[in-house]
Amino acid sequence: MKKKILVLGGSGFLGSNLCSFFVNREYEVYSYDRSFSSKLEKVHFIEGDFFDDVKLEAAVRGMDCIIHAISTVNPGNSNEFYMHGYSRELLQTIKLCNMLVGEQTSMIFLSSGGTVYGDHQKQPIDETVLPRPINHYGNIKLCIENTMRTFNYQMGTRFIIARISNPYGPGQDFHKGVGFIDAVLKNTMQGIPIEIWGDGDNVRDYVYIDDVCEMIECLVRYCGDQETFNISSGRGYTQNAVIGMLWGMGLSPKVIYKERRRVDVRKIILSNAKIACLWKGEPIGLAEGMELYYQYLKERNV
């Protein structure tokens, strides 16, 4: 019998890619979102709002695994809209956890490895490092993580936290507040200047979306007692290095440097040693991943 997977936020960047991936891997896939993506063939779409208790509870019943891919704020706007995250997203996720008490349903929460840890001298960062988020986006994610750990300890639930670094690839839209690789490629192709907040020496760990999906599948199958896993490439690149790769691809980016934002972590590279115990693949390198995504965008005249 096929394992039934429900993706909350299945029409978003991460959600839609996960839906397509799991369908191709012969899972029975359900997408829960307010709107349907026509690209999701063979996916059972459930129209509903995450904050509708009745619809949400009906949707989660009978599932083998739930992937929580919903976020109401992003790193850039979280200082302005943080109450949306604390009063709505956190509270509703607590309700969701309670809905799963006593059920045989596991849940994977897509957290933010790029913001939960905050600034640390030691790099790469593994899952034992104390999280110290410097923006509300990361803190909201951490609050949700801790809620899930408490449910696991007190109620015997099976919740896993996936701390994803900086994913990129087909389906991303940087206008929604995240996606530096998406922004630099699309803006360069359209002749629009790239805005960099700071000196361009901020370091990030970029991971291609196909690798993210494969690592998440390992967590769907995982039956151990570990709760937290980094999902990353394990390699760091400055924003200036990314711009240099564009020149190496034969492109001509235009860059505008602006004042550094307080919400941005200076350097973040995540260790992927723990997930590598489950996933035996080799992460796609940034240069190769950017070329793959560039060709994808060219073919579709994006």
Coordinates of C-alpha atoms in Angstrom, one line a residue:
M1 CA 0.0 0.0 0.0
K2 CA 1.3 3.5 -0.9
K3 CA 2.3 5.7 2.0
K4 CA -0.1 8.7 2.2
I5 CA 1.7 12.1 2.5
L6 CA 0.0 15.4 3.2
V7 CA 2.0 18.6 2.3
L8 CA 0.7 21.7 4.1
G9 CA 1.5 24.6 1.8
G10 CA 1.7 22.3 -1.2
S11 CA 1.5 25.1 -3.7
G12 CA 4.5 27.0 -2.5
F13 CA 8.1 26.6 -3.6
L14 CA 9.1 23.8 -1.2
G15 CA 5.7 22.3 -1.1
S16 CA 5.1 22.0 -4.8
N17 CA 8.6 20.5 -5.4
L18 CA 8.0 18.0 -2.6
C19 CA 4.6 17.0 -4.0
S20 CA 6.1 16.4 -7.5
F21 CA 9.0 14.5 -6.0
F22 CA 6.8 12.2 -3.9
V23 CA 4.4 11.5 -6.7
N24 CA 7.3 10.4 -8.9
R25 CA 8.4 8.1 -6.1
E26 CA 5.0 6.4 -6.0
Y27 CA 3.6 7.9 -2.8
E28 CA 0.0 8.9 -2.5
V29 CA 0.3 12.7 -2.2
Y30 CA -2.1 15.3 -0.9
S31 CA -1.6 19.0 -1.1
Y32 CA -3.3 21.3 1.4
D33 CA -3.4 25.0 0.4
R34 CA -5.6 27.9 -0.4
S35 CA -5.0 27.6 -4.2
F36 CA -4.2 24.8 -6.6
S37 CA -1.0 24.6 -8.7
S38 CA -1.9 23.2 -12.2
K39 CA 1.7 21.8 -12.4
L40 CA 0.9 19.2 -9.7
E41 CA -0.3 16.3 -11.7
K42 CA -1.5 13.2 -9.9
V43 CA -1.6 15.2 -6.6
H44 CA -4.9 15.2 -4.6
F45 CA -5.6 18.8 -3.9
I46 CA -7.4 19.8 -0.7
E47 CA -8.5 23.4 -0.7
G48 CA -8.3 24.9 2.7
D49 CA -6.8 27.6 5.0
F50 CA -4.2 26.5 7.5
F51 CA -6.0 28.5 10.1
D52 CA -9.3 26.7 9.5
D53 CA -9.4 24.2 12.4
V54 CA -12.2 22.1 11.0
K55 CA -10.8 21.7 7.5
L56 CA -7.2 21.2 8.8
E57 CA -8.3 18.4 11.2
A58 CA -10.2 16.7 8.5
A59 CA -7.2 16.8 6.1
V60 CA -4.7 15.3 8.5
R61 CA -6.8 12.3 9.4
G62 CA -5.6 9.0 8.0
M63 CA -2.2 10.4 6.8
D64 CA 1.0 8.5 7.3
C65 CA 3.2 11.6 7.2
I66 CA 2.5 15.3 7.2
I67 CA 5.1 17.8 5.9
H68 CA 4.5 21.3 7.4
A69 CA 5.8 23.8 4.8
I70 CA 3.7 26.8 5.8
S71 CA 5.2 30.2 6.9
T72 CA 3.4 33.4 7.4
V73 CA 6.4 35.7 7.5
N74 CA 9.9 35.8 5.9
P75 CA 13.3 37.0 7.3
G76 CA 13.0 40.4 5.6
N77 CA 9.5 41.4 6.9
S78 CA 9.5 39.5 10.2
N79 CA 10.5 42.6 12.3
E80 CA 7.4 44.3 11.0
F81 CA 4.9 41.4 11.0
Y82 CA 6.3 39.2 13.7
M83 CA 3.0 39.1 15.6
H84 CA 1.5 37.2 12.6
G85 CA 4.0 34.5 13.3
Y86 CA 3.7 34.3 17.1
S87 CA -0.1 34.8 17.4
R88 CA -1.2 32.8 14.3
E89 CA 1.5 30.5 12.9
L90 CA 2.8 29.3 16.3
L91 CA -0.6 28.9 17.8
Q92 CA -2.1 27.1 14.9
T93 CA 0.9 24.7 14.8
I94 CA 0.3 23.9 18.5
K95 CA -3.3 23.1 17.5
L96 CA -2.0 20.9 14.7
C97 CA 0.3 19.0 17.1
N98 CA -2.6 18.4 19.4
M99 CA -4.6 17.0 16.5
L100 CA -2.0 14.3 16.0
V101 CA -1.7 13.2 19.6
G102 CA -2.6 9.5 19.7
E103 CA -2.4 9.1 15.9
Q104 CA 0.0 7.0 14.0
T105 CA 1.0 10.0 11.9
S106 CA 4.5 11.4 11.8
M107 CA 5.2 15.1 10.9
I108 CA 8.2 16.9 9.5
F109 CA 8.4 20.6 10.1
L110 CA 10.4 22.6 7.5
S111 CA 12.4 25.0 9.8
S112 CA 15.0 27.5 8.8
G113 CA 18.6 26.5 9.2
G114 CA 19.6 29.8 7.8
T115 CA 18.1 31.8 10.6
V116 CA 17.4 29.6 13.7
Y117 CA 21.1 29.3 14.7
G118 CA 22.0 33.0 14.5
D119 CA 25.6 34.2 14.4
H120 CA 28.3 31.7 15.5
Q121 CA 32.0 31.7 15.2
K122 CA 32.2 27.9 14.8
Q123 CA 31.4 26.8 11.2
P124 CA 30.0 24.6 9.9
I125 CA 27.2 24.5 12.5
D126 CA 25.9 21.1 13.6
E127 CA 22.6 20.3 15.3
T128 CA 24.1 20.4 18.8
V129 CA 24.9 24.1 18.6
L130 CA 22.7 26.4 20.7
P131 CA 20.2 28.3 18.5
R132 CA 20.4 32.1 18.9
P133 CA 18.2 33.6 16.2
I134 CA 18.7 37.3 15.6
N135 CA 15.4 38.0 13.8
H136 CA 11.8 37.1 14.6
Y137 CA 11.5 34.8 11.6
G138 CA 14.2 32.5 13.1
N139 CA 12.7 32.8 16.6
I140 CA 9.2 31.9 15.4
K141 CA 10.7 28.7 13.8
L142 CA 12.5 27.9 17.0
C143 CA 9.4 28.4 19.1
I144 CA 7.6 25.9 16.8
E145 CA 10.5 23.5 17.0
N146 CA 10.5 23.5 20.8
T147 CA 6.7 23.0 20.9
M148 CA 7.2 19.9 18.8
R149 CA 9.9 18.6 21.0
T150 CA 7.7 19.0 24.0
F151 CA 4.9 17.1 22.4
N152 CA 7.3 14.3 21.5
Y153 CA 8.5 14.1 25.1
Q154 CA 5.2 14.4 26.8
M155 CA 2.7 12.9 24.3
G156 CA 4.9 10.3 22.4
T157 CA 4.3 12.0 19.0
R158 CA 6.7 11.5 16.1
F159 CA 7.7 15.0 15.0
I160 CA 10.9 15.7 13.2
I161 CA 12.5 19.1 12.5
A162 CA 14.3 19.7 9.2
R163 CA 16.5 22.8 9.3
I164 CA 16.9 23.7 5.7
S165 CA 19.7 26.1 4.8
N166 CA 19.1 28.2 1.6
P167 CA 17.2 26.2 -1.0
Y168 CA 17.0 27.3 -4.6
G169 CA 15.7 26.0 -7.9
P170 CA 12.6 25.7 -10.1
G171 CA 9.5 27.2 -8.7
Q172 CA 11.1 29.7 -6.4
D173 CA 10.0 33.4 -6.4
F174 CA 12.3 35.8 -4.6
H175 CA 9.5 38.4 -4.6
K176 CA 8.1 36.5 -1.7
G177 CA 11.0 37.5 0.5
V178 CA 13.6 34.7 0.1
G179 CA 15.8 33.4 -2.7
F180 CA 19.1 35.1 -3.4
I181 CA 20.1 32.7 -6.2
D182 CA 16.6 33.1 -7.8
A183 CA 16.9 36.9 -7.6
V184 CA 20.4 37.2 -9.1
L185 CA 19.6 34.8 -12.0
K186 CA 16.2 36.4 -12.9
N187 CA 17.3 40.0 -12.5
T188 CA 20.5 39.4 -14.6
M189 CA 18.5 37.7 -17.3
Q190 CA 16.1 40.7 -17.4
G191 CA 18.8 43.4 -17.1
I192 CA 17.6 44.5 -13.7
P193 CA 20.2 45.5 -11.0
I194 CA 20.8 43.0 -8.2
E195 CA 20.5 44.6 -4.7
I196 CA 22.9 43.3 -2.1
W197 CA 22.4 44.5 1.5
G198 CA 25.9 45.0 2.8
D199 CA 29.3 44.5 1.4
G200 CA 28.5 41.2 -0.4
D201 CA 30.6 39.1 2.0
N202 CA 27.7 37.5 3.8
V203 CA 28.2 33.7 3.6
R204 CA 25.3 31.3 2.9
D205 CA 24.9 27.6 2.4
Y206 CA 22.9 27.1 -0.8
V207 CA 21.2 23.7 -1.4
Y208 CA 19.5 22.7 -4.7
I209 CA 15.8 21.8 -4.4
D210 CA 16.3 18.3 -5.8
D211 CA 18.7 17.5 -3.0
V212 CA 16.3 19.0 -0.4
C213 CA 13.5 16.6 -1.6
E214 CA 15.8 13.6 -1.4
M215 CA 16.9 14.4 2.1
I216 CA 13.3 15.0 3.2
E217 CA 12.3 11.6 1.8
C218 CA 14.9 10.0 4.1
L219 CA 13.2 11.7 7.0
V220 CA 9.8 10.4 5.9
R221 CA 11.3 6.9 6.1
Y222 CA 13.3 7.5 9.3
C223 CA 12.2 5.5 12.4
G224 CA 14.9 6.5 14.8
D225 CA 14.8 8.8 17.9
Q226 CA 16.7 11.8 16.5
E227 CA 14.5 14.9 16.3
T228 CA 16.6 17.5 14.4
F229 CA 18.4 17.4 11.1
N230 CA 20.2 20.0 9.0
I231 CA 19.3 19.9 5.3
S232 CA 22.2 21.6 3.5
S233 CA 25.1 21.4 1.1
G234 CA 27.6 21.8 3.8
R235 CA 29.5 24.5 1.8
G236 CA 29.4 28.3 2.1
Y237 CA 29.7 31.0 -0.5
T238 CA 29.7 34.8 -0.2
Q239 CA 27.2 36.8 -2.2
N240 CA 30.2 38.3 -4.2
A241 CA 31.3 34.8 -5.1
V242 CA 27.8 34.1 -6.5
I243 CA 28.1 37.2 -8.6
G244 CA 31.4 35.9 -9.8
M245 CA 29.8 32.7 -10.9
L246 CA 27.3 34.6 -13.0
W247 CA 30.2 36.2 -14.9
G248 CA 31.7 32.7 -15.3
M249 CA 28.4 31.6 -16.9
G250 CA 28.8 34.4 -19.5
L251 CA 26.2 36.7 -17.9
S252 CA 26.7 40.4 -17.1
P253 CA 25.1 41.1 -13.7
K254 CA 24.6 44.7 -12.5
V255 CA 25.0 45.1 -8.7
I256 CA 23.9 47.8 -6.3
Y257 CA 25.2 47.6 -2.7
K258 CA 22.9 48.9 0.0
E259 CA 23.2 49.4 3.8
R260 CA 23.5 46.1 5.7
R261 CA 20.3 44.9 7.4
R262 CA 20.2 43.9 11.1
V263 CA 18.0 40.9 10.2
D264 CA 20.8 39.2 8.2
V265 CA 23.2 36.7 9.8
R266 CA 26.7 37.4 8.7
K267 CA 27.8 33.8 8.0
I268 CA 25.9 30.5 8.1
I269 CA 27.2 27.1 6.9
L270 CA 25.4 24.0 8.1
S271 CA 27.0 20.6 8.7
N272 CA 25.2 17.9 6.8
A273 CA 27.0 15.0 8.5
K274 CA 23.9 13.9 10.4
I275 CA 21.6 13.7 7.3
A276 CA 24.5 12.1 5.4
C277 CA 24.0 9.0 7.6
L278 CA 20.6 8.6 6.0
W279 CA 21.1 10.1 2.6
K280 CA 24.0 8.7 0.6
G281 CA 23.8 11.2 -2.3
E282 CA 26.3 13.9 -3.2
P283 CA 25.0 17.5 -3.0
I284 CA 24.9 19.3 -6.3
G285 CA 27.6 22.0 -6.3
L286 CA 26.5 25.6 -6.5
A287 CA 28.1 26.3 -9.9
E288 CA 26.3 23.2 -11.3
G289 CA 23.1 24.0 -9.6
M290 CA 23.0 27.6 -10.9
E291 CA 23.7 26.4 -14.4
L292 CA 20.8 23.8 -14.1
Y293 CA 18.4 26.5 -12.8
Y294 CA 19.6 29.0 -15.5
Q295 CA 18.9 26.6 -18.3
Y296 CA 15.5 25.8 -16.7
L297 CA 14.6 29.5 -16.7
K298 CA 15.9 30.1 -20.3
E299 CA 13.8 27.2 -21.6
R300 CA 10.7 28.8 -20.1
N301 CA 11.6 32.4 -21.0
V302 CA 11.3 33.4 -17.3

